[in-house]
PDB file of C-alpha atoms in Angstrom:
ATOM      1  CA  MET A1143      55.104  17.723 -33.217  1.00 33.00           C
ATOM      2  CA  LEU A1144      52.351  15.472 -34.564  1.00 37.00           C
ATOM      3  CA  LEU A1145      49.694  17.454 -32.669  1.00 38.00           C
ATOM      4  CA  ILE A1146      50.926  20.757 -34.150  1.00 40.00           C
ATOM      5  CA  CYS A1147      50.959  19.236 -37.640  1.00 44.00           C
ATOM      6  CA  ARG A1148      47.397  17.931 -37.243  1.00 51.00           C
ATOM      7  CA  SER A1149      46.195  21.350 -36.066  1.00 59.00           C
ATOM      8  CA  LYS A1150      47.852  23.027 -39.061  1.00 66.00           C
ATOM      9  CA  THR A1151      46.384  20.372 -41.377  1.00 61.00           C
ATOM     10  CA  LYS A1152      42.887  20.967 -39.996  1.00 68.00           C
ATOM     11  CA  ASN A1153      43.234  24.739 -40.456  1.00 73.00           C
ATOM     12  CA  ALA A1154      44.680  24.279 -43.951  1.00 72.00           C
ATOM     13  CA  PHE A1155      41.757  22.023 -44.858  1.00 74.00           C
ATOM     14  CA  THR A1156      39.239  24.607 -43.634  1.00 77.00           C
ATOM     15  CA  VAL A1157      40.907  27.345 -45.680  1.00 78.00           C
ATOM     16  CA  LEU A1158      41.050  24.996 -48.700  1.00 75.00           C
ATOM     17  CA  VAL A1159      37.325  24.239 -48.490  1.00 75.00           C
ATOM     18  CA  LEU A1160      36.528  27.953 -48.169  1.00 80.00           C
ATOM     19  CA  SER A1161      38.679  28.688 -51.231  1.00 77.00           C
ATOM     20  CA  VAL A1162      36.858  26.008 -53.235  1.00 77.00           C
ATOM     21  CA  PHE A1163      33.494  27.506 -52.315  1.00 79.00           C
ATOM     22  CA  GLY A1164      34.776  31.018 -53.058  1.00 80.00           C
ATOM     23  CA  SER A1165      36.067  29.933 -56.450  1.00 78.00           C
ATOM     24  CA  LEU A1166      32.771  28.221 -57.268  1.00 77.00           C
ATOM     25  CA  PHE A1167      30.866  31.316 -56.140  1.00 83.00           C
ATOM     26  CA  PHE A1168      32.769  33.622 -58.518  1.00 78.00           C
ATOM     27  CA  ASP A1169      32.450  31.069 -61.303  1.00 77.00           C
ATOM     28  CA  ALA A1170      28.691  30.899 -60.767  1.00 78.00           C
ATOM     29  CA  LEU A1171      28.455  34.699 -60.778  1.00 78.00           C
ATOM     30  CA  THR A1172      30.064  34.841 -64.235  1.00 76.00           C
ATOM     31  CA  TYR A1173      27.152  32.749 -65.541  1.00 76.00           C
ATOM     32  CA  ALA A1174      24.465  34.678 -63.661  1.00 74.00           C
ATOM     33  CA  PRO A1175      21.785  36.304 -65.835  1.00 75.00           C
ATOM     34  CA  ILE A1176      22.918  39.830 -65.019  1.00 74.00           C
ATOM     35  CA  ASN A1177      23.122  42.675 -67.490  1.00 74.00           C
ATOM     36  CA  TRP A1178      26.884  43.033 -67.169  1.00 69.00           C
ATOM     37  CA  GLY A1179      27.012  45.820 -69.764  1.00 70.00           C
ATOM     38  CA  GLU A1180      25.646  48.229 -67.134  1.00 74.00           C
ATOM     39  CA  ILE A1181      28.309  47.358 -64.528  1.00 75.00           C
ATOM     40  CA  PRO A1182      31.496  46.615 -66.480  1.00 78.00           C
ATOM     41  CA  PHE A1183      33.924  47.086 -63.581  1.00 83.00           C
ATOM     42  CA  LEU A1184      32.066  44.564 -61.420  1.00 82.00           C
ATOM     43  CA  HIS A1185      31.956  42.138 -64.345  1.00 82.00           C
ATOM     44  CA  PHE A1186      35.712  42.573 -64.827  1.00 85.00           C
ATOM     45  CA  ALA A1187      36.436  42.080 -61.109  1.00 86.00           C
ATOM     46  CA  ILE A1188      34.316  38.929 -60.872  1.00 85.00           C
ATOM     47  CA  THR A1189      35.797  37.465 -64.058  1.00 86.00           C
ATOM     48  CA  LEU A1190      39.343  38.167 -62.852  1.00 88.00           C
ATOM     49  CA  LEU A1191      38.599  36.546 -59.485  1.00 87.00           C
ATOM     50  CA  ASP A1192      37.181  33.582 -61.402  1.00 85.00           C
ATOM     51  CA  PHE A1193      40.527  33.254 -63.213  1.00 86.00           C
ATOM     52  CA  LEU A1194      42.558  33.645 -60.010  1.00 87.00           C
ATOM     53  CA  GLY A1195      40.477  31.207 -57.954  1.00 85.00           C
ATOM     54  CA  PRO A1196      41.978  27.966 -59.301  1.00 84.00           C
ATOM     55  CA  PHE A1197      45.542  29.120 -58.624  1.00 86.00           C
ATOM     56  CA  PHE A1198      44.703  30.127 -55.046  1.00 86.00           C
ATOM     57  CA  MET A1199      42.851  26.858 -54.615  1.00 83.00           C
ATOM     58  CA  PHE A1200      45.755  24.745 -55.865  1.00 83.00           C
ATOM     59  CA  ALA A1201      48.355  26.628 -53.824  1.00 85.00           C
ATOM     60  CA  LEU A1202      46.246  25.937 -50.733  1.00 84.00           C
ATOM     61  CA  PHE A1203      45.684  22.338 -51.844  1.00 82.00           C
ATOM     62  CA  MET A1204      49.420  21.748 -52.187  1.00 83.00           C
ATOM     63  CA  GLN A1205      49.989  23.272 -48.747  1.00 82.00           C
ATOM     64  CA  TYR A1206      47.284  21.051 -47.245  1.00 80.00           C
ATOM     65  CA  ILE A1207      48.559  17.906 -48.960  1.00 80.00           C
ATOM     66  CA  TYR A1208      52.116  18.619 -47.858  1.00 81.00           C
ATOM     67  CA  LEU A1209      51.040  19.166 -44.237  1.00 80.00           C
ATOM     68  CA  HIS A1210      48.919  16.019 -44.355  1.00 77.00           C
ATOM     69  CA  PHE A1211      51.689  13.894 -45.843  1.00 77.00           C
ATOM     70  CA  ILE A1212      54.475  15.267 -43.639  1.00 74.00           C
ATOM     71  CA  SER A1213      52.501  14.121 -40.597  1.00 72.00           C
ATOM     72  CA  LYS A1214      52.761  10.543 -41.942  1.00 69.00           C
ATOM     73  CA  ALA A1215      56.284  10.404 -43.361  1.00 67.00           C
ATOM     74  CA  ARG A1216      59.353  12.501 -44.074  1.00 76.00           C
ATOM     75  CA  ILE A1217      58.777  13.714 -47.632  1.00 73.00           C
ATOM     76  CA  SER A1218      60.519  16.139 -49.940  1.00 75.00           C
ATOM     77  CA  ARG A1219      59.133  19.691 -50.129  1.00 78.00           C
ATOM     78  CA  PHE A1220      60.751  20.527 -53.499  1.00 84.00           C
ATOM     79  CA  LEU A1221      57.979  19.552 -55.947  1.00 81.00           C
ATOM     80  CA  PHE A1222      55.265  20.912 -53.667  1.00 82.00           C
ATOM     81  CA  GLY A1223      57.152  24.215 -53.535  1.00 84.00           C
ATOM     82  CA  CYS A1224      57.543  24.234 -57.333  1.00 85.00           C
ATOM     83  CA  ALA A1225      53.788  23.770 -57.768  1.00 85.00           C
ATOM     84  CA  GLU A1226      53.124  26.599 -55.316  1.00 87.00           C
ATOM     85  CA  LEU A1227      55.636  28.803 -57.158  1.00 89.00           C
ATOM     86  CA  PHE A1228      53.832  28.220 -60.455  1.00 87.00           C
ATOM     87  CA  CYS A1229      50.552  29.071 -58.695  1.00 88.00           C
ATOM     88  CA  PHE A1230      52.090  32.373 -57.632  1.00 91.00           C
ATOM     89  CA  ILE A1231      53.360  32.983 -61.181  1.00 90.00           C
ATOM     90  CA  GLY A1232      49.871  32.186 -62.495  1.00 89.00           C
ATOM     91  CA  ILE A1233      48.269  34.627 -60.048  1.00 91.00           C
ATOM     92  CA  VAL A1234      50.633  37.452 -60.975  1.00 93.00           C
ATOM     93  CA  ALA A1235      50.404  36.767 -64.726  1.00 91.00           C
ATOM     94  CA  ALA A1236      46.603  36.425 -64.691  1.00 91.00           C
ATOM     95  CA  THR A1237      46.280  39.703 -62.781  1.00 93.00           C
ATOM     96  CA  VAL A1238      48.633  41.622 -65.080  1.00 93.00           C
ATOM     97  CA  PHE A1239      47.261  40.147 -68.304  1.00 92.00           C
ATOM     98  CA  GLY A1240      43.688  40.494 -67.033  1.00 89.00           C
ATOM     99  CA  PHE A1241      44.153  44.232 -66.601  1.00 91.00           C
ATOM    100  CA  GLN A1242      45.835  44.460 -70.010  1.00 90.00           C
ATOM    101  CA  GLY A1243      42.923  42.685 -71.705  1.00 87.00           C
ATOM    102  CA  LYS A1244      45.146  39.862 -72.917  1.00 89.00           C
ATOM    103  CA  LEU A1245      43.693  37.105 -70.716  1.00 87.00           C
ATOM    104  CA  PHE A1246      40.034  37.828 -71.418  1.00 86.00           C
ATOM    105  CA  LEU A1247      37.956  40.496 -73.097  1.00 83.00           C
ATOM    106  CA  LEU A1248      34.623  41.851 -71.957  1.00 81.00           C
ATOM    107  CA  ASP A1249      32.672  43.503 -74.739  1.00 79.00           C
ATOM    108  CA  ASN A1250      29.319  44.953 -73.590  1.00 75.00           C
ATOM    109  CA  GLY A1251      28.987  42.247 -70.957  1.00 70.00           C
ATOM    110  CA  VAL A1252      30.057  39.430 -73.286  1.00 76.00           C
ATOM    111  CA  TYR A1253      33.098  37.380 -72.296  1.00 79.00           C
ATOM    112  CA  ARG A1254      35.699  36.249 -74.834  1.00 83.00           C
ATOM    113  CA  PRO A1255      39.055  34.582 -74.181  1.00 84.00           C
ATOM    114  CA  GLY A1256      42.048  36.840 -74.786  1.00 86.00           C
ATOM    115  CA  ALA A1257      45.269  36.252 -76.677  1.00 88.00           C
ATOM    116  CA  TYR A1258      47.051  34.761 -73.628  1.00 88.00           C
ATOM    117  CA  TYR A1259      44.224  32.450 -72.538  1.00 86.00           C
ATOM    118  CA  GLN A1260      46.069  29.351 -73.789  1.00 83.00           C
ATOM    119  CA  GLY A1261      49.119  30.409 -71.744  1.00 85.00           C
ATOM    120  CA  TYR A1262      46.886  30.603 -68.683  1.00 85.00           C
ATOM    121  CA  LEU A1263      45.744  27.047 -69.318  1.00 82.00           C
ATOM    122  CA  LEU A1264      49.343  25.919 -69.874  1.00 84.00           C
ATOM    123  CA  THR A1265      50.399  27.369 -66.515  1.00 85.00           C
ATOM    124  CA  TYR A1266      47.510  25.526 -64.901  1.00 83.00           C
ATOM    125  CA  VAL A1267      48.556  22.272 -66.621  1.00 83.00           C
ATOM    126  CA  ILE A1268      52.102  22.752 -65.291  1.00 85.00           C
ATOM    127  CA  VAL A1269      50.721  23.217 -61.772  1.00 85.00           C
ATOM    128  CA  LEU A1270      48.619  20.062 -62.125  1.00 85.00           C
ATOM    129  CA  GLY A1271      51.569  18.110 -63.512  1.00 85.00           C
ATOM    130  CA  LEU A1272      53.890  19.183 -60.698  1.00 85.00           C
ATOM    131  CA  SER A1273      51.191  18.356 -58.153  1.00 84.00           C
ATOM    132  CA  ILE A1274      50.657  14.867 -59.532  1.00 86.00           C
ATOM    133  CA  LEU A1275      54.412  14.320 -59.751  1.00 87.00           C
ATOM    134  CA  ALA A1276      54.876  15.430 -56.125  1.00 84.00           C
ATOM    135  CA  ILE A1277      52.168  13.023 -54.980  1.00 83.00           C
ATOM    136  CA  LEU A1278      53.406  10.092 -57.074  1.00 84.00           C
ATOM    137  CA  ARG A1279      57.009  10.652 -56.004  1.00 84.00           C
ATOM    138  CA  ASN A1280      55.961  10.301 -52.369  1.00 78.00           C
ATOM    139  CA  SER A1281      53.236   7.676 -52.857  1.00 78.00           C
ATOM    140  CA  ARG A1282      55.290   4.822 -51.316  1.00 79.00           C
ATOM    141  CA  LEU A1283      55.832   6.862 -48.180  1.00 76.00           C
ATOM    142  CA  ILE A1284      52.268   8.104 -47.771  1.00 73.00           C
ATOM    143  CA  GLY A1285      50.361   5.051 -48.949  1.00 77.00           C
ATOM    144  CA  LEU A1286      48.355   4.268 -52.044  1.00 80.00           C
ATOM    145  CA  HIS A1287      45.010   5.330 -50.528  1.00 80.00           C
ATOM    146  CA  ASP A1288      46.156   8.853 -49.678  1.00 78.00           C
ATOM    147  CA  ALA A1289      47.988   9.239 -52.982  1.00 79.00           C
ATOM    148  CA  LEU A1290      44.919   8.225 -55.018  1.00 82.00           C
ATOM    149  CA  ALA A1291      42.643  10.456 -52.935  1.00 79.00           C
ATOM    150  CA  ALA A1292      44.916  13.448 -53.563  1.00 79.00           C
ATOM    151  CA  ILE A1293      45.148  12.741 -57.294  1.00 81.00           C
ATOM    152  CA  LEU A1294      41.384  12.238 -57.536  1.00 80.00           C
ATOM    153  CA  PHE A1295      40.918  15.790 -56.252  1.00 77.00           C
ATOM    154  CA  MET A1296      42.720  16.947 -59.409  1.00 75.00           C
ATOM    155  CA  ALA A1297      40.548  14.938 -61.822  1.00 74.00           C
ATOM    156  CA  ILE A1298      37.852  17.622 -62.102  1.00 71.00           C
ATOM    157  CA  PRO A1299      40.275  20.451 -63.011  1.00 71.00           C
ATOM    158  CA  ILE A1300      41.917  18.204 -65.609  1.00 71.00           C
ATOM    159  CA  VAL A1301      38.547  17.474 -67.231  1.00 72.00           C
ATOM    160  CA  ALA A1302      37.651  21.185 -67.053  1.00 70.00           C
ATOM    161  CA  ILE A1303      40.862  22.124 -68.880  1.00 67.00           C
ATOM    162  CA  LEU A1304      40.070  19.584 -71.602  1.00 68.00           C
ATOM    163  CA  PHE A1305      36.595  21.098 -71.991  1.00 67.00           C
ATOM    164  CA  ASN A1306      38.106  24.589 -72.213  1.00 63.00           C
ATOM    165  CA  LEU A1307      40.531  23.480 -74.898  1.00 59.00           C
ATOM    166  CA  VAL A1308      37.732  21.875 -76.921  1.00 59.00           C
ATOM    167  CA  ASP A1309      35.459  24.883 -76.361  1.00 56.00           C
ATOM    168  CA  GLU A1310      38.154  27.215 -77.727  1.00 53.00           C
ATOM    169  CA  GLU A1311      38.191  25.418 -81.074  1.00 49.00           C
TER     170      GLU A1311
END
């Protein structure tokens, strides 16, 4: 059982790292000095993938953390599943609202946040909160080192959300 769990954890980690690089790639493309006004559909697709990336990344992160922790101790799946569910809700909502122009607007290659941008950030905050709660709830079982390492992974997204909130005002 432990061997199967370690194999799944290794595969989950590989997929997680690839998703992080993919998310960073689409984020970098949104800042590329390209005349987006000439290719609006590509600009829309890249911007939407940039919005979806963090939710995919966190769903994979929660799966990896759960697999890693379950190999060490018997932990509850409930909060991990809740975080993954909110990731799924975020993916569906961002896709729908992206196509409706309510998540972001692209005007002649210029990006502007849409009316539901704050809701997007709120969903992301809920995912982060559930993730931290899941890790803290199981921290005695998994050990302080692993719990802090998992929470540290979430520090950058938390700071990024704060910057986005300040940038909006």
